[in-house]
């Protein structure tokens, strides 16, 4: 089973110098309304990787707290775009909520460990990354059964990938997977606002 690896670029050097955010002059409610698309963006991505019985409203509530935390703690003097910082805080708050739920049963965690062990052993034996079909065969399950196993354990993998990447305050809640994708996430609001502007002009 293929495992993606990527180096984390230095975002601060590539990002434009941050300026005082426009929401500093807004009420908390107005600022939340402005950046609510980021809340939805993060929750949509995480919700796709957790069991369906995890309540979406719980994730949205946690994400909202993460956004308010970002609005309170953001420091433009550190050179990070607010949208990037907000995504770190929002996603970190949602992942913390998931961990507090402890929704992954022992059987799911056991499947995740088994899958990891089989993948590592196969990769070493074959001298390359094993395909899903090869992993399924090694586990003595059908392709459809293997697909269900992946569905069961992907949330556990998500939380594992999003363990804190460092101890810094700016990215304290950011994991490796978050940092790799932060540019797309930070640009989500820009795309939405451009679409709104285009619609308004028509």
JSON list of C-alpha atoms in Angstrom, two decimals:
[
{"chain": "A", "resi": 1, "resn": "UNK", "atom": "CA", "xyz": [0.00, 0.00, 0.00]},
{"chain": "A", "resi": 2, "resn": "UNK", "atom": "CA", "xyz": [1.51, 3.27, -1.08]},
{"chain": "A", "resi": 3, "resn": "UNK", "atom": "CA", "xyz": [2.55, 5.77, 1.58]},
{"chain": "A", "resi": 4, "resn": "UNK", "atom": "CA", "xyz": [2.92, 9.40, 0.48]},
{"chain": "A", "resi": 5, "resn": "UNK", "atom": "CA", "xyz": [5.89, 11.36, 1.72]},
{"chain": "A", "resi": 6, "resn": "UNK", "atom": "CA", "xyz": [6.63, 15.01, 1.20]},
{"chain": "A", "resi": 7, "resn": "UNK", "atom": "CA", "xyz": [8.97, 17.59, 2.57]},
{"chain": "A", "resi": 8, "resn": "UNK", "atom": "CA", "xyz": [7.34, 20.51, 4.32]},
{"chain": "A", "resi": 9, "resn": "UNK", "atom": "CA", "xyz": [8.30, 23.81, 2.66]},
{"chain": "A", "resi": 10, "resn": "UNK", "atom": "CA", "xyz": [9.11, 26.93, 4.62]},
{"chain": "A", "resi": 11, "resn": "UNK", "atom": "CA", "xyz": [5.76, 28.69, 4.30]},
{"chain": "A", "resi": 12, "resn": "UNK", "atom": "CA", "xyz": [6.88, 31.91, 5.94]},
{"chain": "A", "resi": 13, "resn": "UNK", "atom": "CA", "xyz": [9.42, 32.70, 3.24]},
{"chain": "A", "resi": 14, "resn": "UNK", "atom": "CA", "xyz": [6.96, 32.10, 0.40]},
{"chain": "A", "resi": 15, "resn": "UNK", "atom": "CA", "xyz": [4.02, 33.94, 1.88]},
{"chain": "A", "resi": 16, "resn": "UNK", "atom": "CA", "xyz": [3.58, 37.68, 1.43]},
{"chain": "A", "resi": 17, "resn": "UNK", "atom": "CA", "xyz": [4.26, 39.78, 4.46]},
{"chain": "A", "resi": 18, "resn": "UNK", "atom": "CA", "xyz": [1.17, 39.77, 6.67]},
{"chain": "A", "resi": 19, "resn": "UNK", "atom": "CA", "xyz": [-0.68, 43.00, 7.28]},
{"chain": "A", "resi": 20, "resn": "UNK", "atom": "CA", "xyz": [-3.16, 43.97, 9.98]},
{"chain": "A", "resi": 21, "resn": "UNK", "atom": "CA", "xyz": [-6.22, 41.77, 9.33]},
{"chain": "A", "resi": 22, "resn": "UNK", "atom": "CA", "xyz": [-9.43, 43.48, 8.26]},
{"chain": "A", "resi": 23, "resn": "UNK", "atom": "CA", "xyz": [-11.45, 41.70, 10.93]},
{"chain": "A", "resi": 24, "resn": "UNK", "atom": "CA", "xyz": [-9.66, 43.58, 13.70]},
{"chain": "A", "resi": 25, "resn": "UNK", "atom": "CA", "xyz": [-12.26, 46.32, 13.28]},
{"chain": "A", "resi": 26, "resn": "UNK", "atom": "CA", "xyz": [-15.18, 43.85, 13.13]},
{"chain": "A", "resi": 27, "resn": "UNK", "atom": "CA", "xyz": [-17.31, 42.37, 15.86]},
{"chain": "A", "resi": 28, "resn": "UNK", "atom": "CA", "xyz": [-16.58, 38.76, 16.76]},
{"chain": "A", "resi": 29, "resn": "UNK", "atom": "CA", "xyz": [-19.81, 37.69, 15.04]},
{"chain": "A", "resi": 30, "resn": "UNK", "atom": "CA", "xyz": [-18.92, 39.54, 11.83]},
{"chain": "A", "resi": 31, "resn": "UNK", "atom": "CA", "xyz": [-15.40, 38.13, 11.82]},
{"chain": "A", "resi": 32, "resn": "UNK", "atom": "CA", "xyz": [-16.76, 34.60, 12.30]},
{"chain": "A", "resi": 33, "resn": "UNK", "atom": "CA", "xyz": [-19.19, 35.13, 9.40]},
{"chain": "A", "resi": 34, "resn": "UNK", "atom": "CA", "xyz": [-16.33, 36.27, 7.17]},
{"chain": "A", "resi": 35, "resn": "UNK", "atom": "CA", "xyz": [-14.16, 33.23, 7.87]},
{"chain": "A", "resi": 36, "resn": "UNK", "atom": "CA", "xyz": [-16.90, 30.63, 8.25]},
{"chain": "A", "resi": 37, "resn": "UNK", "atom": "CA", "xyz": [-15.99, 29.09, 4.85]},
{"chain": "A", "resi": 38, "resn": "UNK", "atom": "CA", "xyz": [-12.70, 27.96, 6.40]},
{"chain": "A", "resi": 39, "resn": "UNK", "atom": "CA", "xyz": [-14.65, 26.17, 9.15]},
{"chain": "A", "resi": 40, "resn": "UNK", "atom": "CA", "xyz": [-16.74, 24.31, 6.57]},
{"chain": "A", "resi": 41, "resn": "UNK", "atom": "CA", "xyz": [-13.67, 23.55, 4.44]},
{"chain": "A", "resi": 42, "resn": "UNK", "atom": "CA", "xyz": [-11.80, 21.90, 7.29]},
{"chain": "A", "resi": 43, "resn": "UNK", "atom": "CA", "xyz": [-14.81, 20.01, 8.66]},
{"chain": "A", "resi": 44, "resn": "UNK", "atom": "CA", "xyz": [-15.73, 18.69, 5.20]},
{"chain": "A", "resi": 45, "resn": "UNK", "atom": "CA", "xyz": [-12.25, 17.25, 4.72]},
{"chain": "A", "resi": 46, "resn": "UNK", "atom": "CA", "xyz": [-12.04, 15.66, 8.14]},
{"chain": "A", "resi": 47, "resn": "UNK", "atom": "CA", "xyz": [-15.63, 14.37, 8.15]},
{"chain": "A", "resi": 48, "resn": "UNK", "atom": "CA", "xyz": [-14.87, 12.39, 5.00]},
{"chain": "A", "resi": 49, "resn": "UNK", "atom": "CA", "xyz": [-12.33, 10.34, 6.98]},
{"chain": "A", "resi": 50, "resn": "UNK", "atom": "CA", "xyz": [-14.24, 9.44, 10.13]},
{"chain": "A", "resi": 51, "resn": "UNK", "atom": "CA", "xyz": [-17.16, 7.05, 10.74]},
{"chain": "A", "resi": 52, "resn": "UNK", "atom": "CA", "xyz": [-20.61, 8.32, 9.79]},
{"chain": "A", "resi": 53, "resn": "UNK", "atom": "CA", "xyz": [-21.83, 8.06, 13.37]},
{"chain": "A", "resi": 54, "resn": "UNK", "atom": "CA", "xyz": [-19.51, 10.90, 14.39]},
{"chain": "A", "resi": 55, "resn": "UNK", "atom": "CA", "xyz": [-21.87, 13.88, 14.57]},
{"chain": "A", "resi": 56, "resn": "UNK", "atom": "CA", "xyz": [-21.03, 16.62, 12.09]},
{"chain": "A", "resi": 57, "resn": "UNK", "atom": "CA", "xyz": [-22.48, 19.24, 14.46]},
{"chain": "A", "resi": 58, "resn": "UNK", "atom": "CA", "xyz": [-19.90, 18.23, 17.09]},
{"chain": "A", "resi": 59, "resn": "UNK", "atom": "CA", "xyz": [-17.12, 18.80, 14.56]},
{"chain": "A", "resi": 60, "resn": "UNK", "atom": "CA", "xyz": [-18.59, 22.16, 13.52]},
{"chain": "A", "resi": 61, "resn": "UNK", "atom": "CA", "xyz": [-18.81, 23.31, 17.15]},
{"chain": "A", "resi": 62, "resn": "UNK", "atom": "CA", "xyz": [-15.19, 22.36, 17.75]},
{"chain": "A", "resi": 63, "resn": "UNK", "atom": "CA", "xyz": [-14.16, 24.08, 14.51]},
{"chain": "A", "resi": 64, "resn": "UNK", "atom": "CA", "xyz": [-15.95, 27.28, 15.55]},
{"chain": "A", "resi": 65, "resn": "UNK", "atom": "CA", "xyz": [-14.02, 27.31, 18.82]},
{"chain": "A", "resi": 66, "resn": "UNK", "atom": "CA", "xyz": [-10.83, 26.85, 16.83]},
{"chain": "A", "resi": 67, "resn": "UNK", "atom": "CA", "xyz": [-11.67, 29.84, 14.67]},
{"chain": "A", "resi": 68, "resn": "UNK", "atom": "CA", "xyz": [-12.44, 32.03, 17.69]},
{"chain": "A", "resi": 69, "resn": "UNK", "atom": "CA", "xyz": [-9.12, 30.91, 19.19]},
{"chain": "A", "resi": 70, "resn": "UNK", "atom": "CA", "xyz": [-7.34, 31.93, 15.99]},
{"chain": "A", "resi": 71, "resn": "UNK", "atom": "CA", "xyz": [-9.09, 35.33, 15.94]},
{"chain": "A", "resi": 72, "resn": "UNK", "atom": "CA", "xyz": [-7.93, 35.94, 19.51]},
{"chain": "A", "resi": 73, "resn": "UNK", "atom": "CA", "xyz": [-4.33, 34.72, 19.23]},
{"chain": "A", "resi": 74, "resn": "UNK", "atom": "CA", "xyz": [-3.28, 35.67, 15.70]},
{"chain": "A", "resi": 75, "resn": "UNK", "atom": "CA", "xyz": [-0.19, 37.87, 15.53]},
{"chain": "A", "resi": 76, "resn": "UNK", "atom": "CA", "xyz": [0.32, 39.50, 12.12]},
{"chain": "A", "resi": 77, "resn": "UNK", "atom": "CA", "xyz": [3.85, 40.45, 13.12]},
{"chain": "A", "resi": 78, "resn": "UNK", "atom": "CA", "xyz": [5.00, 36.83, 12.78]},
{"chain": "A", "resi": 79, "resn": "UNK", "atom": "CA", "xyz": [4.57, 36.90, 9.01]},
{"chain": "A", "resi": 80, "resn": "UNK", "atom": "CA", "xyz": [1.99, 34.11, 8.65]},
{"chain": "A", "resi": 81, "resn": "UNK", "atom": "CA", "xyz": [-1.23, 34.70, 6.71]},
{"chain": "A", "resi": 82, "resn": "UNK", "atom": "CA", "xyz": [-4.27, 34.66, 8.95]},
{"chain": "A", "resi": 83, "resn": "UNK", "atom": "CA", "xyz": [-6.04, 32.07, 6.78]},
{"chain": "A", "resi": 84, "resn": "UNK", "atom": "CA", "xyz": [-3.11, 29.67, 7.16]},
{"chain": "A", "resi": 85, "resn": "UNK", "atom": "CA", "xyz": [-2.97, 30.19, 10.92]},
{"chain": "A", "resi": 86, "resn": "UNK", "atom": "CA", "xyz": [-6.76, 29.82, 11.23]},
{"chain": "A", "resi": 87, "resn": "UNK", "atom": "CA", "xyz": [-6.73, 26.51, 9.37]},
{"chain": "A", "resi": 88, "resn": "UNK", "atom": "CA", "xyz": [-4.10, 25.19, 11.81]},
{"chain": "A", "resi": 89, "resn": "UNK", "atom": "CA", "xyz": [-6.20, 26.20, 14.80]},
{"chain": "A", "resi": 90, "resn": "UNK", "atom": "CA", "xyz": [-9.51, 25.01, 13.36]},
{"chain": "A", "resi": 91, "resn": "UNK", "atom": "CA", "xyz": [-8.18, 21.63, 12.31]},
{"chain": "A", "resi": 92, "resn": "UNK", "atom": "CA", "xyz": [-6.33, 21.20, 15.58]},
{"chain": "A", "resi": 93, "resn": "UNK", "atom": "CA", "xyz": [-9.52, 21.89, 17.54]},
{"chain": "A", "resi": 94, "resn": "UNK", "atom": "CA", "xyz": [-11.50, 19.36, 15.49]},
{"chain": "A", "resi": 95, "resn": "UNK", "atom": "CA", "xyz": [-8.83, 16.68, 15.86]},
{"chain": "A", "resi": 96, "resn": "UNK", "atom": "CA", "xyz": [-8.68, 17.31, 19.61]},
{"chain": "A", "resi": 97, "resn": "UNK", "atom": "CA", "xyz": [-12.45, 16.81, 19.72]},
{"chain": "A", "resi": 98, "resn": "UNK", "atom": "CA", "xyz": [-12.14, 13.52, 17.85]},
{"chain": "A", "resi": 99, "resn": "UNK", "atom": "CA", "xyz": [-9.45, 12.31, 20.22]},
{"chain": "A", "resi": 100, "resn": "UNK", "atom": "CA", "xyz": [-11.59, 13.21, 23.22]},
{"chain": "A", "resi": 101, "resn": "UNK", "atom": "CA", "xyz": [-14.45, 11.14, 21.77]},
{"chain": "A", "resi": 102, "resn": "UNK", "atom": "CA", "xyz": [-12.18, 8.07, 21.59]},
{"chain": "A", "resi": 103, "resn": "UNK", "atom": "CA", "xyz": [-14.52, 6.79, 18.87]},
{"chain": "A", "resi": 104, "resn": "UNK", "atom": "CA", "xyz": [-12.01, 4.28, 17.50]},
{"chain": "A", "resi": 105, "resn": "UNK", "atom": "CA", "xyz": [-12.77, 0.95, 19.14]},
{"chain": "A", "resi": 106, "resn": "UNK", "atom": "CA", "xyz": [-10.10, -1.54, 20.10]},
{"chain": "A", "resi": 107, "resn": "UNK", "atom": "CA", "xyz": [-10.96, -3.66, 17.08]},
{"chain": "A", "resi": 108, "resn": "UNK", "atom": "CA", "xyz": [-10.44, -0.72, 14.72]},
{"chain": "A", "resi": 109, "resn": "UNK", "atom": "CA", "xyz": [-7.13, 0.15, 16.36]},
{"chain": "A", "resi": 110, "resn": "UNK", "atom": "CA", "xyz": [-6.09, -3.50, 16.08]},
{"chain": "A", "resi": 111, "resn": "UNK", "atom": "CA", "xyz": [-6.96, -3.50, 12.37]},
{"chain": "A", "resi": 112, "resn": "UNK", "atom": "CA", "xyz": [-4.93, -0.33, 11.88]},
{"chain": "A", "resi": 113, "resn": "UNK", "atom": "CA", "xyz": [-1.88, -1.89, 13.57]},
{"chain": "A", "resi": 114, "resn": "UNK", "atom": "CA", "xyz": [-2.28, -5.09, 11.55]},
{"chain": "A", "resi": 115, "resn": "UNK", "atom": "CA", "xyz": [-2.55, -3.15, 8.30]},
{"chain": "A", "resi": 116, "resn": "UNK", "atom": "CA", "xyz": [0.54, -1.11, 9.14]},
{"chain": "A", "resi": 117, "resn": "UNK", "atom": "CA", "xyz": [2.54, -4.24, 10.00]},
{"chain": "A", "resi": 118, "resn": "UNK", "atom": "CA", "xyz": [1.53, -6.07, 6.83]},
{"chain": "A", "resi": 119, "resn": "UNK", "atom": "CA", "xyz": [2.33, -3.07, 4.64]},
{"chain": "A", "resi": 120, "resn": "UNK", "atom": "CA", "xyz": [5.76, -2.61, 6.18]},
{"chain": "A", "resi": 121, "resn": "UNK", "atom": "CA", "xyz": [6.65, -6.30, 5.88]},
{"chain": "A", "resi": 122, "resn": "UNK", "atom": "CA", "xyz": [5.44, -6.52, 2.28]},
{"chain": "A", "resi": 123, "resn": "UNK", "atom": "CA", "xyz": [7.30, -3.37, 1.25]},
{"chain": "A", "resi": 124, "resn": "UNK", "atom": "CA", "xyz": [10.50, -4.77, 2.73]},
{"chain": "A", "resi": 125, "resn": "UNK", "atom": "CA", "xyz": [10.04, -8.19, 1.13]},
{"chain": "A", "resi": 126, "resn": "UNK", "atom": "CA", "xyz": [9.15, -6.84, -2.32]},
{"chain": "A", "resi": 127, "resn": "UNK", "atom": "CA", "xyz": [11.63, -4.00, -2.29]},
{"chain": "A", "resi": 128, "resn": "UNK", "atom": "CA", "xyz": [8.88, -1.58, -3.32]},
{"chain": "A", "resi": 129, "resn": "UNK", "atom": "CA", "xyz": [5.53, -0.29, -2.13]},
{"chain": "A", "resi": 130, "resn": "UNK", "atom": "CA", "xyz": [2.93, -3.04, -2.16]},
{"chain": "A", "resi": 131, "resn": "UNK", "atom": "CA", "xyz": [-0.32, -2.57, -4.08]},
{"chain": "A", "resi": 132, "resn": "UNK", "atom": "CA", "xyz": [-3.70, -2.73, -2.37]},
{"chain": "A", "resi": 133, "resn": "UNK", "atom": "CA", "xyz": [-4.35, -6.08, -4.06]},
{"chain": "A", "resi": 134, "resn": "UNK", "atom": "CA", "xyz": [-1.09, -7.49, -2.71]},
{"chain": "A", "resi": 135, "resn": "UNK", "atom": "CA", "xyz": [-1.88, -6.28, 0.80]},
{"chain": "A", "resi": 136, "resn": "UNK", "atom": "CA", "xyz": [-5.37, -7.77, 0.62]},
{"chain": "A", "resi": 137, "resn": "UNK", "atom": "CA", "xyz": [-3.92, -11.10, -0.50]},
{"chain": "A", "resi": 138, "resn": "UNK", "atom": "CA", "xyz": [-1.37, -11.08, 2.31]},
{"chain": "A", "resi": 139, "resn": "UNK", "atom": "CA", "xyz": [-4.17, -10.44, 4.82]},
{"chain": "A", "resi": 140, "resn": "UNK", "atom": "CA", "xyz": [-6.24, -13.25, 3.24]},
{"chain": "A", "resi": 141, "resn": "UNK", "atom": "CA", "xyz": [-9.21, -10.98, 2.54]},
{"chain": "A", "resi": 142, "resn": "UNK", "atom": "CA", "xyz": [-11.09, -10.10, -0.64]},
{"chain": "A", "resi": 143, "resn": "UNK", "atom": "CA", "xyz": [-10.69, -6.74, -2.32]},
{"chain": "A", "resi": 144, "resn": "UNK", "atom": "CA", "xyz": [-14.11, -5.67, -1.06]},
{"chain": "A", "resi": 145, "resn": "UNK", "atom": "CA", "xyz": [-13.25, -6.73, 2.49]},
{"chain": "A", "resi": 146, "resn": "UNK", "atom": "CA", "xyz": [-9.97, -4.85, 2.22]},
{"chain": "A", "resi": 147, "resn": "UNK", "atom": "CA", "xyz": [-11.89, -1.76, 1.12]},
{"chain": "A", "resi": 148, "resn": "UNK", "atom": "CA", "xyz": [-14.05, -1.99, 4.23]},
{"chain": "A", "resi": 149, "resn": "UNK", "atom": "CA", "xyz": [-10.94, -2.33, 6.40]},
{"chain": "A", "resi": 150, "resn": "UNK", "atom": "CA", "xyz": [-9.54, 0.86, 4.87]},
{"chain": "A", "resi": 151, "resn": "UNK", "atom": "CA", "xyz": [-12.84, 2.64, 5.56]},
{"chain": "A", "resi": 152, "resn": "UNK", "atom": "CA", "xyz": [-12.69, 1.50, 9.19]},
{"chain": "A", "resi": 153, "resn": "UNK", "atom": "CA", "xyz": [-9.11, 2.56, 9.88]},
{"chain": "A", "resi": 154, "resn": "UNK", "atom": "CA", "xyz": [-8.72, 5.73, 7.83]},
{"chain": "A", "resi": 155, "resn": "UNK", "atom": "CA", "xyz": [-9.84, 7.91, 10.75]},
{"chain": "A", "resi": 156, "resn": "UNK", "atom": "CA", "xyz": [-7.16, 6.34, 12.95]},
{"chain": "A", "resi": 157, "resn": "UNK", "atom": "CA", "xyz": [-4.61, 7.04, 10.23]},
{"chain": "A", "resi": 158, "resn": "UNK", "atom": "CA", "xyz": [-5.85, 10.64, 9.98]},
{"chain": "A", "resi": 159, "resn": "UNK", "atom": "CA", "xyz": [-5.26, 11.26, 13.69]},
{"chain": "A", "resi": 160, "resn": "UNK", "atom": "CA", "xyz": [-1.85, 9.61, 13.47]},
{"chain": "A", "resi": 161, "resn": "UNK", "atom": "CA", "xyz": [-0.79, 11.81, 10.54]},
{"chain": "A", "resi": 162, "resn": "UNK", "atom": "CA", "xyz": [-1.93, 14.91, 12.38]},
{"chain": "A", "resi": 163, "resn": "UNK", "atom": "CA", "xyz": [0.14, 14.49, 15.52]},
{"chain": "A", "resi": 164, "resn": "UNK", "atom": "CA", "xyz": [1.89, 17.82, 16.25]},
{"chain": "A", "resi": 165, "resn": "UNK", "atom": "CA", "xyz": [4.82, 18.42, 13.89]},
{"chain": "A", "resi": 166, "resn": "UNK", "atom": "CA", "xyz": [6.66, 20.64, 16.36]},
{"chain": "A", "resi": 167, "resn": "UNK", "atom": "CA", "xyz": [6.26, 22.41, 19.67]},
{"chain": "A", "resi": 168, "resn": "UNK", "atom": "CA", "xyz": [6.06, 25.96, 18.30]},
{"chain": "A", "resi": 169, "resn": "UNK", "atom": "CA", "xyz": [3.09, 28.09, 19.29]},
{"chain": "A", "resi": 170, "resn": "UNK", "atom": "CA", "xyz": [2.23, 29.05, 15.71]},
{"chain": "A", "resi": 171, "resn": "UNK", "atom": "CA", "xyz": [1.86, 25.47, 14.52]},
{"chain": "A", "resi": 172, "resn": "UNK", "atom": "CA", "xyz": [1.29, 23.74, 17.82]},
{"chain": "A", "resi": 173, "resn": "UNK", "atom": "CA", "xyz": [-1.87, 22.10, 16.57]},
{"chain": "A", "resi": 174, "resn": "UNK", "atom": "CA", "xyz": [-0.56, 21.47, 13.07]},
{"chain": "A", "resi": 175, "resn": "UNK", "atom": "CA", "xyz": [0.55, 18.02, 11.98]},
{"chain": "A", "resi": 176, "resn": "UNK", "atom": "CA", "xyz": [2.60, 17.00, 8.96]},
{"chain": "A", "resi": 177, "resn": "UNK", "atom": "CA", "xyz": [-0.48, 16.33, 6.82]},
{"chain": "A", "resi": 178, "resn": "UNK", "atom": "CA", "xyz": [-1.87, 19.79, 7.69]},
{"chain": "A", "resi": 179, "resn": "UNK", "atom": "CA", "xyz": [1.34, 21.63, 6.87]},
{"chain": "A", "resi": 180, "resn": "UNK", "atom": "CA", "xyz": [1.65, 19.91, 3.50]},
{"chain": "A", "resi": 181, "resn": "UNK", "atom": "CA", "xyz": [-1.87, 21.03, 2.51]},
{"chain": "A", "resi": 182, "resn": "UNK", "atom": "CA", "xyz": [-2.04, 24.44, 4.17]},
{"chain": "A", "resi": 183, "resn": "UNK", "atom": "CA", "xyz": [-1.72, 26.44, 0.95]},
{"chain": "A", "resi": 184, "resn": "UNK", "atom": "CA", "xyz": [-4.84, 24.92, -0.59]},
{"chain": "A", "resi": 185, "resn": "UNK", "atom": "CA", "xyz": [-6.75, 25.37, 2.63]},
{"chain": "A", "resi": 186, "resn": "UNK", "atom": "CA", "xyz": [-5.67, 28.96, 3.12]},
{"chain": "A", "resi": 187, "resn": "UNK", "atom": "CA", "xyz": [-6.72, 29.82, -0.43]},
{"chain": "A", "resi": 188, "resn": "UNK", "atom": "CA", "xyz": [-10.20, 28.34, 0.00]},
{"chain": "A", "resi": 189, "resn": "UNK", "atom": "CA", "xyz": [-11.64, 31.58, 1.34]},
{"chain": "A", "resi": 190, "resn": "UNK", "atom": "CA", "xyz": [-10.06, 33.61, -1.45]},
{"chain": "A", "resi": 191, "resn": "UNK", "atom": "CA", "xyz": [-11.68, 31.39, -4.08]},
{"chain": "A", "resi": 192, "resn": "UNK", "atom": "CA", "xyz": [-15.09, 31.63, -2.39]},
{"chain": "A", "resi": 193, "resn": "UNK", "atom": "CA", "xyz": [-14.91, 35.40, -2.09]},
{"chain": "A", "resi": 194, "resn": "UNK", "atom": "CA", "xyz": [-13.88, 35.76, -5.77]},
{"chain": "A", "resi": 195, "resn": "UNK", "atom": "CA", "xyz": [-16.87, 33.63, -6.79]},
{"chain": "A", "resi": 196, "resn": "UNK", "atom": "CA", "xyz": [-19.15, 35.82, -4.66]},
{"chain": "A", "resi": 197, "resn": "UNK", "atom": "CA", "xyz": [-17.75, 38.99, -6.24]},
{"chain": "A", "resi": 198, "resn": "UNK", "atom": "CA", "xyz": [-18.26, 37.60, -9.74]},
{"chain": "A", "resi": 199, "resn": "UNK", "atom": "CA", "xyz": [-21.85, 36.65, -8.91]},
{"chain": "A", "resi": 200, "resn": "UNK", "atom": "CA", "xyz": [-22.55, 40.12, -7.46]},
{"chain": "A", "resi": 201, "resn": "UNK", "atom": "CA", "xyz": [-21.28, 41.89, -10.57]},
{"chain": "A", "resi": 202, "resn": "UNK", "atom": "CA", "xyz": [-23.54, 39.85, -12.88]}
]
